[in-house]
PDB file of C-alpha atoms in Angstrom:
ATOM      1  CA  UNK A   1       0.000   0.000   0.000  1.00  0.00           C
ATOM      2  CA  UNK A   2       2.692   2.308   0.702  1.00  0.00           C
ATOM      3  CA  UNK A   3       4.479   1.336  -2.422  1.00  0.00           C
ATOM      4  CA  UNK A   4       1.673   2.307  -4.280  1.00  0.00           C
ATOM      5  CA  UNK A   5       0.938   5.641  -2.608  1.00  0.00           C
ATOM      6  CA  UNK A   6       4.653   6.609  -3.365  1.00  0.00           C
ATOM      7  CA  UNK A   7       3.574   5.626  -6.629  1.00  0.00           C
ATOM      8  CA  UNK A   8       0.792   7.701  -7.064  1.00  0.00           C
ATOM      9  CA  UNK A   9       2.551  11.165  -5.220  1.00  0.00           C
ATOM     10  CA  UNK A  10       4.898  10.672  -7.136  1.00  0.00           C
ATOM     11  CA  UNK A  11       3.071  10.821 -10.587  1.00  0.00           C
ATOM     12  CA  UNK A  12       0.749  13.803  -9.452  1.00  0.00           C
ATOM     13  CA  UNK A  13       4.142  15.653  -8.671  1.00  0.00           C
ATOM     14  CA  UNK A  14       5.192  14.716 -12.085  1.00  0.00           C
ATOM     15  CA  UNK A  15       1.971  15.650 -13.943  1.00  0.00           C
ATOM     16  CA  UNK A  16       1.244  18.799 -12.291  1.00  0.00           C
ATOM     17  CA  UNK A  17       4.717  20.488 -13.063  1.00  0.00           C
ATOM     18  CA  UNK A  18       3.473  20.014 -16.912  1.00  0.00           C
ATOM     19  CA  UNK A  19       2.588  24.150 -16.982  1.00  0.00           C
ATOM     20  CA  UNK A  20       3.833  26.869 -19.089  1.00  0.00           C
ATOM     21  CA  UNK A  21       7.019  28.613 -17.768  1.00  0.00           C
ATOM     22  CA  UNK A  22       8.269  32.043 -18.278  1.00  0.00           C
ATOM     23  CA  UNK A  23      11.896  33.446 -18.168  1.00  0.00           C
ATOM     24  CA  UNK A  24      12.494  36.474 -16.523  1.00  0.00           C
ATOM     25  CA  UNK A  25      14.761  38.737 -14.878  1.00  0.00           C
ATOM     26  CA  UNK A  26      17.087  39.074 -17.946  1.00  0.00           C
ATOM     27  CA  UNK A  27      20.187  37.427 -18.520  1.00  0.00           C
ATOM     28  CA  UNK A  28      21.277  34.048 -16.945  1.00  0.00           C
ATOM     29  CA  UNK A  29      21.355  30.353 -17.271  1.00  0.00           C
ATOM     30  CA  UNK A  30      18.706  27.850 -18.361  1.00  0.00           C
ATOM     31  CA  UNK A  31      19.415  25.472 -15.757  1.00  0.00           C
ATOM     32  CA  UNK A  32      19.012  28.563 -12.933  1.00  0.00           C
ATOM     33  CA  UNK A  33      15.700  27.920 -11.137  1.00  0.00           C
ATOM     34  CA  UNK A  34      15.207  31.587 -10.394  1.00  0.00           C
ATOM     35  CA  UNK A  35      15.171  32.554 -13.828  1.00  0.00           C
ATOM     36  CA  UNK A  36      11.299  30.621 -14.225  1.00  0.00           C
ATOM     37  CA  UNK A  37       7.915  31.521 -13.462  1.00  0.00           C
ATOM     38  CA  UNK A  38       4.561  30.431 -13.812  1.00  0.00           C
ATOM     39  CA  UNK A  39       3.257  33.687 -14.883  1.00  0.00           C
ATOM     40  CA  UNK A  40       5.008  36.658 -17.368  1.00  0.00           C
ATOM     41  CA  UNK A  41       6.919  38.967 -15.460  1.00  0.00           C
ATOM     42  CA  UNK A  42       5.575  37.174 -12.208  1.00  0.00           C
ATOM     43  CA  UNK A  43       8.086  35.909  -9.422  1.00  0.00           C
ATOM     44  CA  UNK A  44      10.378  32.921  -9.622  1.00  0.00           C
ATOM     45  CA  UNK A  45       8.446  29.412  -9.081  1.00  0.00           C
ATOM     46  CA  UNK A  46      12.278  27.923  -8.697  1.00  0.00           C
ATOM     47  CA  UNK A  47      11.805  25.557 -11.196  1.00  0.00           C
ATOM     48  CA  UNK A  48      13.618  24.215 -14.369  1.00  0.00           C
ATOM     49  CA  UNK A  49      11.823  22.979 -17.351  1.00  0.00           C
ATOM     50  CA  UNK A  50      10.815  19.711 -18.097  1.00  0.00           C
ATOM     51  CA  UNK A  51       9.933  18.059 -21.486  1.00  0.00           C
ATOM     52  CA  UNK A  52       6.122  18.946 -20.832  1.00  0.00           C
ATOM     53  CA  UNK A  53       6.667  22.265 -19.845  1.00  0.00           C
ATOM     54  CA  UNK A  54       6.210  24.913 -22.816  1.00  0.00           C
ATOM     55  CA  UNK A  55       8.234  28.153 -22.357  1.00  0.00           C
ATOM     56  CA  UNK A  56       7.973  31.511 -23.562  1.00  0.00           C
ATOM     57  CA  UNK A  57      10.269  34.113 -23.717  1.00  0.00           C
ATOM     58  CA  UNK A  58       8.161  37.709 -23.886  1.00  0.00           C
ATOM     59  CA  UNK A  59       8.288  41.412 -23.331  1.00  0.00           C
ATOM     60  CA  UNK A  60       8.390  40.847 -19.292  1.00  0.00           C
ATOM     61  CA  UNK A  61      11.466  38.665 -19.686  1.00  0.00           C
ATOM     62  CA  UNK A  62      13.963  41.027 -20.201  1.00  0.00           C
ATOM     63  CA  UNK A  63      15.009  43.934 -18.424  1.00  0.00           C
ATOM     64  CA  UNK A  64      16.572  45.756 -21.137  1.00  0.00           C
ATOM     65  CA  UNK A  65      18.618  45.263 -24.896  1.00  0.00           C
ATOM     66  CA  UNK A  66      21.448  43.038 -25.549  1.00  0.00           C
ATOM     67  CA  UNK A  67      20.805  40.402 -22.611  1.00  0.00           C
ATOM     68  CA  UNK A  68      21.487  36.746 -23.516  1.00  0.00           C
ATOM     69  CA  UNK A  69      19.996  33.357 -21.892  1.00  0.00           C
ATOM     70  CA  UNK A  70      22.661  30.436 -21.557  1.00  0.00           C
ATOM     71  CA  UNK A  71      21.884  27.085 -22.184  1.00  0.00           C
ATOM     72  CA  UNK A  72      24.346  26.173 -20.091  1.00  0.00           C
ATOM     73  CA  UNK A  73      23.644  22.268 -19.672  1.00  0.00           C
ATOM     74  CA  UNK A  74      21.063  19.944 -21.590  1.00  0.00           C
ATOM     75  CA  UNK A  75      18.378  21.614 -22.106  1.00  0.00           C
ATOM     76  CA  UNK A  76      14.212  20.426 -21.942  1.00  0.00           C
ATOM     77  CA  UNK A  77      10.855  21.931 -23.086  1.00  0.00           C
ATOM     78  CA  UNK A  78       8.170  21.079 -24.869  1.00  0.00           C
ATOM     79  CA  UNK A  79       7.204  24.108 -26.866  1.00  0.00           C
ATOM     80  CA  UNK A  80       9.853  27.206 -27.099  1.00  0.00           C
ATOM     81  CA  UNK A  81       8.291  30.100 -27.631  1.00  0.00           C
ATOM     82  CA  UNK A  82       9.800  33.835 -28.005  1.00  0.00           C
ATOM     83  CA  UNK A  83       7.540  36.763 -29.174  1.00  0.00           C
ATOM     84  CA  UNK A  84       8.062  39.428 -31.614  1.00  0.00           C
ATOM     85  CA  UNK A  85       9.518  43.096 -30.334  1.00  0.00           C
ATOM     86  CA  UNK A  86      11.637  41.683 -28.149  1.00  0.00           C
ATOM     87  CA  UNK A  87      14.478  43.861 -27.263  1.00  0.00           C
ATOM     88  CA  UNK A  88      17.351  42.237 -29.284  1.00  0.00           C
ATOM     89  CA  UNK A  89      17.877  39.347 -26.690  1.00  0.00           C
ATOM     90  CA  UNK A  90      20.404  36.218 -27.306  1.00  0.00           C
ATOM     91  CA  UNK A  91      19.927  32.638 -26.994  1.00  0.00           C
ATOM     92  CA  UNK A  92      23.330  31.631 -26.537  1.00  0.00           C
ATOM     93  CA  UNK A  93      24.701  28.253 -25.465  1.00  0.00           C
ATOM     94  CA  UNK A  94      26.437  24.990 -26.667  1.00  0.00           C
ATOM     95  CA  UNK A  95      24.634  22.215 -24.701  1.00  0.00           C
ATOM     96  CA  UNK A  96      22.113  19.894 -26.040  1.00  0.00           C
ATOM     97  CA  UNK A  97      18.488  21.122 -26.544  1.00  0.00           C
ATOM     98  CA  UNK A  98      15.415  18.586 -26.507  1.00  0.00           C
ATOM     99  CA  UNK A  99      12.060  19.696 -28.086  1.00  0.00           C
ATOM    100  CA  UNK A 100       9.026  18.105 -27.414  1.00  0.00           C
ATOM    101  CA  UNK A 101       6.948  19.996 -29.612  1.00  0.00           C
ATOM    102  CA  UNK A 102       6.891  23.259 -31.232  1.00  0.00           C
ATOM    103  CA  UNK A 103       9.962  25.894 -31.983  1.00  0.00           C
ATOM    104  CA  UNK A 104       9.335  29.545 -32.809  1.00  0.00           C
ATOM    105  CA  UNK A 105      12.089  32.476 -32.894  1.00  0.00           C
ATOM    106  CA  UNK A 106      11.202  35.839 -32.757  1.00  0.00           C
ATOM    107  CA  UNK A 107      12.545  38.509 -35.827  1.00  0.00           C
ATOM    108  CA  UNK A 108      14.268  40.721 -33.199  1.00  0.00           C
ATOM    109  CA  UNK A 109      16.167  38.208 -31.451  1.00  0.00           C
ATOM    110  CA  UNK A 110      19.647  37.292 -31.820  1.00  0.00           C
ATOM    111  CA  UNK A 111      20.560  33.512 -31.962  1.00  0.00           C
ATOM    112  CA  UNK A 112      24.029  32.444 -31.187  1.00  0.00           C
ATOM    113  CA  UNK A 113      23.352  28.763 -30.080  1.00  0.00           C
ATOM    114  CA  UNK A 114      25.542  26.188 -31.265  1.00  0.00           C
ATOM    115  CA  UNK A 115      24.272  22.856 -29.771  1.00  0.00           C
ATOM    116  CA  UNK A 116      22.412  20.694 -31.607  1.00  0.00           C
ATOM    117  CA  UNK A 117      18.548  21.135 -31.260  1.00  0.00           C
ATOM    118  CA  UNK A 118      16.959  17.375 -30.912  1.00  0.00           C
ATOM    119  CA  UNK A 119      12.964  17.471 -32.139  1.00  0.00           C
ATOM    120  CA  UNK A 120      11.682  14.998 -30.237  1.00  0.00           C
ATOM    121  CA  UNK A 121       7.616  15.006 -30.249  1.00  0.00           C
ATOM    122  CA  UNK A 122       5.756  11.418 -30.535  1.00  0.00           C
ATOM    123  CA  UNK A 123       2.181  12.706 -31.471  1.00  0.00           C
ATOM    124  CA  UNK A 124       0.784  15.767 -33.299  1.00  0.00           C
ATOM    125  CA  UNK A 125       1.336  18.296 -35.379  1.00  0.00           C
ATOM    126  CA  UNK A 126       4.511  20.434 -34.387  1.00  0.00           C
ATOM    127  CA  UNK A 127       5.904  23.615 -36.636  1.00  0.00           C
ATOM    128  CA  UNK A 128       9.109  25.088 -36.853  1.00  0.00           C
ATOM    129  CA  UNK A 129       9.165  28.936 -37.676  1.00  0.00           C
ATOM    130  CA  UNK A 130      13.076  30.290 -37.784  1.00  0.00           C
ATOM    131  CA  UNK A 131      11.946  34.051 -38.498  1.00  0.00           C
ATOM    132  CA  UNK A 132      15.355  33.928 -40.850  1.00  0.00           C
ATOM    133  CA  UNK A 133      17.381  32.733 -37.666  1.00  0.00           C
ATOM    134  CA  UNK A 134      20.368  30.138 -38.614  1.00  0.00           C
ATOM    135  CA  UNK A 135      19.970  27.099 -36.555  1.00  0.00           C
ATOM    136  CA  UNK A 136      23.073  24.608 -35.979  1.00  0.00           C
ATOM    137  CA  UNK A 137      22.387  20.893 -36.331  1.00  0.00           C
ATOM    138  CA  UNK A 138      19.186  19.605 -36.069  1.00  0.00           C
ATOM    139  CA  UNK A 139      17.459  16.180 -35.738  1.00  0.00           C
ATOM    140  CA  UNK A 140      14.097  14.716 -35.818  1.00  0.00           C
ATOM    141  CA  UNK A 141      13.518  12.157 -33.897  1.00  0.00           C
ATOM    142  CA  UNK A 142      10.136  10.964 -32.366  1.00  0.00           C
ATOM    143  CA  UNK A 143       8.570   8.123 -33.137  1.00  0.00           C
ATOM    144  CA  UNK A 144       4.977   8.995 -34.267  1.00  0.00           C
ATOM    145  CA  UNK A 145       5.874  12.555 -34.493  1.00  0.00           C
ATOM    146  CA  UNK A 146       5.115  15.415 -37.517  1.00  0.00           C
ATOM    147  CA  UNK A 147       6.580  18.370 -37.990  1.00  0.00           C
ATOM    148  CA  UNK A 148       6.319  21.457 -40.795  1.00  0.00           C
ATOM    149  CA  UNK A 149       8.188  24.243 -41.689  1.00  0.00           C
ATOM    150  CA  UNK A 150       6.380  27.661 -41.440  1.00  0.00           C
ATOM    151  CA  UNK A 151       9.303  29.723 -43.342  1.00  0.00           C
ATOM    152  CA  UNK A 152      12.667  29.086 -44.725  1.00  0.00           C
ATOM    153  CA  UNK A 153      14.571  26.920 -42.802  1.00  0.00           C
ATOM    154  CA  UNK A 154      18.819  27.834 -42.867  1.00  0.00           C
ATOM    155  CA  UNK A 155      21.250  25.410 -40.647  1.00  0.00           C
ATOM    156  CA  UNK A 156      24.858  26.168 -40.345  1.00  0.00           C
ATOM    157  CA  UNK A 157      25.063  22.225 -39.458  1.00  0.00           C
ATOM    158  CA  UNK A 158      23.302  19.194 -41.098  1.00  0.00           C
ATOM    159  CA  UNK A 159      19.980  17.952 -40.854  1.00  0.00           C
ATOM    160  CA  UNK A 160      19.328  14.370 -39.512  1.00  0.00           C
ATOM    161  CA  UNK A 161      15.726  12.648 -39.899  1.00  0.00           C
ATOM    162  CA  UNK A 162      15.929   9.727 -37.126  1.00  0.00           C
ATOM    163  CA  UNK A 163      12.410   8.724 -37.119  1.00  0.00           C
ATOM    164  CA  UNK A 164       9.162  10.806 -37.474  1.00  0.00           C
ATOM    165  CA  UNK A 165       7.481  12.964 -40.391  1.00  0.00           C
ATOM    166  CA  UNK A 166       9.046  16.156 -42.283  1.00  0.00           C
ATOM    167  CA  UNK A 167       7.175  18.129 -44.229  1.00  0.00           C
ATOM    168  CA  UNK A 168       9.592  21.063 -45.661  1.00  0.00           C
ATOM    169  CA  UNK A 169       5.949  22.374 -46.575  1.00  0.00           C
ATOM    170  CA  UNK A 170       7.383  24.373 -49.702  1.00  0.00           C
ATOM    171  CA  UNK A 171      10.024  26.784 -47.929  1.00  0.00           C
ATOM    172  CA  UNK A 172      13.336  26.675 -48.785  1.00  0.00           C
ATOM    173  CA  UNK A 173      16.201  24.841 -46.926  1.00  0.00           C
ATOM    174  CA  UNK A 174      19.645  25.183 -46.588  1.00  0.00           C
ATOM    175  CA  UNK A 175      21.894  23.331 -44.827  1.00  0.00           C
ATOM    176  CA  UNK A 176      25.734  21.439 -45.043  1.00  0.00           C
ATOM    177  CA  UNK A 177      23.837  17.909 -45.840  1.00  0.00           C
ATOM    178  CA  UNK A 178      20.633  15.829 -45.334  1.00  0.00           C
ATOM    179  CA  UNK A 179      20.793  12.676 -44.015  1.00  0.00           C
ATOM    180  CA  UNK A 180      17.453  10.086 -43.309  1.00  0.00           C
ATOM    181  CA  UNK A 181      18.766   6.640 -42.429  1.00  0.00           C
ATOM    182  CA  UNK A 182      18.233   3.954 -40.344  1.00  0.00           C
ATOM    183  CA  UNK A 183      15.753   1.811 -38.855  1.00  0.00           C
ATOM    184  CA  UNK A 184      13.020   4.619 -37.518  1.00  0.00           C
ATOM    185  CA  UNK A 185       9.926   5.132 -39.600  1.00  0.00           C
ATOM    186  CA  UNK A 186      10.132   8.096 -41.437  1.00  0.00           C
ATOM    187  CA  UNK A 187       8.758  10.003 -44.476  1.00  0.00           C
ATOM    188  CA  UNK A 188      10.189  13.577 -45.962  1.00  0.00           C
ATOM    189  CA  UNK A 189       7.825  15.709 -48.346  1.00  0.00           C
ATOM    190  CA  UNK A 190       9.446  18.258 -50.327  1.00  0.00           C
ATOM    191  CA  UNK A 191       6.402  19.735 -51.838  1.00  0.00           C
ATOM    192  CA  UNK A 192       8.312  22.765 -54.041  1.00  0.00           C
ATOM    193  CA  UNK A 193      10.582  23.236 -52.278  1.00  0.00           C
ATOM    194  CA  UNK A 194      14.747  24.008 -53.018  1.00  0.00           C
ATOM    195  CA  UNK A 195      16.640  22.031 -50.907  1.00  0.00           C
ATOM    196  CA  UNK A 196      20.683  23.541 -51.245  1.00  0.00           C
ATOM    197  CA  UNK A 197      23.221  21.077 -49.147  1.00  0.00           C
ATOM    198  CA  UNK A 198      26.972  22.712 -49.471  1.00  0.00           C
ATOM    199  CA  UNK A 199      28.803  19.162 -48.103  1.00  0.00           C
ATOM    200  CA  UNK A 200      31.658  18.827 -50.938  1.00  0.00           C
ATOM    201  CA  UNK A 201      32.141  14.683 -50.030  1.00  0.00           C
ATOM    202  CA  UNK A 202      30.294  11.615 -49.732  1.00  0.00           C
ATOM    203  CA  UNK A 203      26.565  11.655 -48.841  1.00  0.00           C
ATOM    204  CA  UNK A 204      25.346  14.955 -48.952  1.00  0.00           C
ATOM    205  CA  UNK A 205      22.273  13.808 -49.594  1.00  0.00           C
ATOM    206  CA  UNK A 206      21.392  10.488 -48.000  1.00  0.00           C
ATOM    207  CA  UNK A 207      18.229   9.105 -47.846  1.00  0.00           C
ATOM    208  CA  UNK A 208      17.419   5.875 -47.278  1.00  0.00           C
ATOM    209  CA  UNK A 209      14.732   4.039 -49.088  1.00  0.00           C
ATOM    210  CA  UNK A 210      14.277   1.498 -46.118  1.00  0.00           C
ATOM    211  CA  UNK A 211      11.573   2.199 -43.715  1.00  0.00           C
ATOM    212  CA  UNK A 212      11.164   5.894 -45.150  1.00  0.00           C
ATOM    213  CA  UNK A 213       8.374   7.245 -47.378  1.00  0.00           C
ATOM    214  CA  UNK A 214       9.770  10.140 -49.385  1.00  0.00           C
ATOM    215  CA  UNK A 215       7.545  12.324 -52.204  1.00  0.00           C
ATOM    216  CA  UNK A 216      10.384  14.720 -53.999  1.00  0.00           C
ATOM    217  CA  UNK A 217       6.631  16.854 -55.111  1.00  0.00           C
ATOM    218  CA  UNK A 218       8.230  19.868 -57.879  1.00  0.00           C
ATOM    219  CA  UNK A 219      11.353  19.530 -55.570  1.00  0.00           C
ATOM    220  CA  UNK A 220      14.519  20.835 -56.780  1.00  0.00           C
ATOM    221  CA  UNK A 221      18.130  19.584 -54.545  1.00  0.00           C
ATOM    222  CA  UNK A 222      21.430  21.606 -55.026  1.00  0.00           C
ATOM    223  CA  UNK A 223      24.198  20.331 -54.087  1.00  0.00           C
ATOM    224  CA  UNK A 224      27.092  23.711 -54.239  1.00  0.00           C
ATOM    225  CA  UNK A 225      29.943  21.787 -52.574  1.00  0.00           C
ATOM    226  CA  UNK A 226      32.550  20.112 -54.886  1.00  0.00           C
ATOM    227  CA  UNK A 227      32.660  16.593 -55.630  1.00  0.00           C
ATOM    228  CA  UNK A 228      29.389  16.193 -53.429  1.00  0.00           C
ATOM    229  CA  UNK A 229      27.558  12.643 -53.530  1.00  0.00           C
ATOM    230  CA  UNK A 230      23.987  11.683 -53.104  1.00  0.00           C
ATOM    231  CA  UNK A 231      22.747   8.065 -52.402  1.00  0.00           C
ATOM    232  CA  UNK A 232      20.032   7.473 -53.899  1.00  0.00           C
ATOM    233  CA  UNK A 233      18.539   4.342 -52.772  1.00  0.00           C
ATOM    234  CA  UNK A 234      15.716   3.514 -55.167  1.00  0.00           C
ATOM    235  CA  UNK A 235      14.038   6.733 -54.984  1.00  0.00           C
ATOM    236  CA  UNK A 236      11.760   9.314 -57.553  1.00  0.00           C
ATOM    237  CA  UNK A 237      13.369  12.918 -58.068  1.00  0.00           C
ATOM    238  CA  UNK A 238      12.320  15.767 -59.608  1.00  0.00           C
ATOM    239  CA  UNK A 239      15.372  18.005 -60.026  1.00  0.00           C
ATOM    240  CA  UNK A 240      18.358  17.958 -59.073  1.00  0.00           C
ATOM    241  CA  UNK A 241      21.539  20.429 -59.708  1.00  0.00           C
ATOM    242  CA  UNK A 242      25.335  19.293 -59.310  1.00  0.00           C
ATOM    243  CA  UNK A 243      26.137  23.210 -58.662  1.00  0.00           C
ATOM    244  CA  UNK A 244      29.849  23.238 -58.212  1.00  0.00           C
ATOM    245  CA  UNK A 245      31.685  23.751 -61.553  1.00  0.00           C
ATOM    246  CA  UNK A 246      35.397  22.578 -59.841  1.00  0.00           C
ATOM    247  CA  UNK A 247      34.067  19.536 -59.587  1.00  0.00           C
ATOM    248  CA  UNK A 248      35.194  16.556 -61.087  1.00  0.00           C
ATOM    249  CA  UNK A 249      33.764  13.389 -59.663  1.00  0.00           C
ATOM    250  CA  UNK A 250      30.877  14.286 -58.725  1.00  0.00           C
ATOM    251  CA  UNK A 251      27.693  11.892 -58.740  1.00  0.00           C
ATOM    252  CA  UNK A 252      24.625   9.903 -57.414  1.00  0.00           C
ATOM    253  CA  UNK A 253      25.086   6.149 -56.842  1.00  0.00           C
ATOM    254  CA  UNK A 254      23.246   3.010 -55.432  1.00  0.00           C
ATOM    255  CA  UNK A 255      20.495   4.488 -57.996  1.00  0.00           C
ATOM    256  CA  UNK A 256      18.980   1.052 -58.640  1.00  0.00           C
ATOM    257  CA  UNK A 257      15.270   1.817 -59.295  1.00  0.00           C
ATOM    258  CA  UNK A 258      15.744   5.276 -59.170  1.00  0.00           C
ATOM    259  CA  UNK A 259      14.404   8.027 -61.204  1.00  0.00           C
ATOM    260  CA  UNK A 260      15.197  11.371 -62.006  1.00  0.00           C
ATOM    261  CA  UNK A 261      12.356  14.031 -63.653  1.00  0.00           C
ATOM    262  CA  UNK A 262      15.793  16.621 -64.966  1.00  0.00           C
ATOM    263  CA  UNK A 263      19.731  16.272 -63.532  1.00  0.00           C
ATOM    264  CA  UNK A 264      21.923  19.179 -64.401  1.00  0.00           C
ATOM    265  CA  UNK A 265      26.108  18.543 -64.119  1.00  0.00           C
ATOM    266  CA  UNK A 266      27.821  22.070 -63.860  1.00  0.00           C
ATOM    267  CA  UNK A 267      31.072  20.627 -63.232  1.00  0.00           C
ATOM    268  CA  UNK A 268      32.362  16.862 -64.022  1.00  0.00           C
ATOM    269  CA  UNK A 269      31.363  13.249 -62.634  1.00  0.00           C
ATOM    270  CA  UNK A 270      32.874   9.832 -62.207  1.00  0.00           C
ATOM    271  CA  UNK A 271      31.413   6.597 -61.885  1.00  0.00           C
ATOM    272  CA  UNK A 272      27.674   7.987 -62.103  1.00  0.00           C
ATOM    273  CA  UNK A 273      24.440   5.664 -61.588  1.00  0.00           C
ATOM    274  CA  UNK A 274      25.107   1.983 -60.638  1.00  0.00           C
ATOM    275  CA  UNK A 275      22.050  -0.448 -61.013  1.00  0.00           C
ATOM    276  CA  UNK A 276      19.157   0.267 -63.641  1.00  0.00           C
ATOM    277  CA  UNK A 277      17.988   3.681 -63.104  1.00  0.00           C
ATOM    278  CA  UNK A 278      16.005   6.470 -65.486  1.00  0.00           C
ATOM    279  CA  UNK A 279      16.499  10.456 -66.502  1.00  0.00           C
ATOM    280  CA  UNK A 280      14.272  12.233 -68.401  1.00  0.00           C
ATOM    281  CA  UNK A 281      16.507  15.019 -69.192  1.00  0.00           C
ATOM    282  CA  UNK A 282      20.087  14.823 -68.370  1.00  0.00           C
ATOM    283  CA  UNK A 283      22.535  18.258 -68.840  1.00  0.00           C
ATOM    284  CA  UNK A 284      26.642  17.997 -69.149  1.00  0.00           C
ATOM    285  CA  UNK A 285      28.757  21.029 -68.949  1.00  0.00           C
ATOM    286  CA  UNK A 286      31.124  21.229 -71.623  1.00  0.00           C
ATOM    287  CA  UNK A 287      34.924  20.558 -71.829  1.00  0.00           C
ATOM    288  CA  UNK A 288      34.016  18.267 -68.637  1.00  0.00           C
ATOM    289  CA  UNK A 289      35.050  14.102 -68.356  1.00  0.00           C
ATOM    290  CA  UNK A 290      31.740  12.011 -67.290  1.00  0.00           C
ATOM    291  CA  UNK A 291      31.652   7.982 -66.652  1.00  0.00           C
ATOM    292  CA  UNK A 292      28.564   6.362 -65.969  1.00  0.00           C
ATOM    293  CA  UNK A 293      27.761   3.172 -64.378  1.00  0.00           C
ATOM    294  CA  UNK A 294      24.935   0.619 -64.183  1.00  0.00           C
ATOM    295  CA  UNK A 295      22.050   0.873 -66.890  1.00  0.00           C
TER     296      UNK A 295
END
């Protein structure tokens, strides 16, 4: 009986911490319970947040321009939130940052963050809106979880899909590659989106075919570094752009049972293809050295 009443405190104290928490008093450290409160501008409830707590950052955080929070150690919410006309404050940081649900930036913030931001939601529709802000890496990875881009999305770092669904939802996307493998369901939807990746090596663009559902839509991929790679892994394109003109091996392979709507080669390629795969319209630069493989 006691076991179970421990059981049940302890779940109530769990549950009833899920709230919405906002910073204030300025500048200072995520992990600093003083820095929360259950109400804008209201006094501390010495807390840190959890993975169910949402958190906003608004007008009442900040006591004047310029001040930065820290994250300072890993890092849990479930839905960030910072509002517009803030006073040009900095999220700043290097530790790992877990998101449960929703991310959205405010235009008059400054982002400095360098950690990698891990989406983690199971269940429901999350969105991502950057407000032009350049995130570092980022991954996706909840099991059951969806998320969608409201605006352009820019990442200094790569962009991992773990498990869960993307939706780019049309808005351009830059980052230094893509990468969806592994054994998590996933699906990516490009809709029209332009997808530029500037990784100059192997696997720029790496998406496996294997547990993933992916619809390219009017899609066009860049690939701007040299000698960049894409796996293909049985897969339907619509465009895609070999940007760098330097280059002069670069390709797609393991294209078995792929297809290709149009593939444009600014610079040269080497051992292109492999396995029995289809272009509709394929473009060579001139005075360049190709060799294609497979069928």
């Amino acid at each position: 009986m006691k076991k179970l009443l421990f059981f049940l405190t302890a779940f109530t104290v769990y549950t009833s911490h899920a709230a919405t928490l906002y910073w204030v008093g300025g500048s200072g450290n995520w992990n600093d319970a003083t820095k929360w409160s259950n109400s804008s501008g209201g006094s501390t409830c010495n807390c840190v947040p959890t993975n169910a707590d949402d958190v906003v950052f608004d007008a009442n955080s900040f006591t004047g321009g310029g001040q930065t929070v820290t994250v300072n150690a890993q890092a849990y919410c479930k839905n960030m939130t910072w509002t517009s006309g803030l006073p040009s404050p900095t999220l700043a940081g290097s530790y790992q940052l877990d998101i449960y649900g929703s991310l959205t930036l405010s235009s008059t913030m400054n982002l400095t963050y360098t950690g990698s931001i891990y989406f983690k939601s199971n269940s429901g529709n999350s969105t991502i809106t950057t407000t032009g802000k350049t995130l570092s890496t980022i991954y996706f990875d909840g099991t059951g979880g969806a998320w969608a881009l409201q605006d352009a999305l820019t990442c200094n770092g790569s962009i991992y899909l773990n498990s869960g669904f993307l939706n780019t939802n049309g808005v351009n996307v830059q980052a230094y590659r893509l990468n969806a493998t592994g054994s998590g369901v996933k699906s990516l939807s490009l809709g029209n989106s332009t997808v530029t990746l500037s990784y100059g090596g192997s696997d720029a663009w790496w998406v496996s075919s294997s547990n993933t559902t992916f619809s390219a839509g009017t899609s066009t991929i860049v690939l701007t570094g040299a000698n960049a790679t894409m796996d293909c892994s049985s897969l339907t394109f619509n465009n895609v752009t070999f940007q760098n003109t330097s280059s002069t091996s670069a390709r797609f392979y393991s294209a078995n049972n792929s297809s290709f709507n149009n593939i444009i080669f600014a610079g040269g390629g080497s051992n292109i293809g492999g396995g029995t795969y289809s272009v509709n319209n394929l473009t060579l630069a001139t005075s360049k050295s190709y060799s294609f493989s497979g069928t």
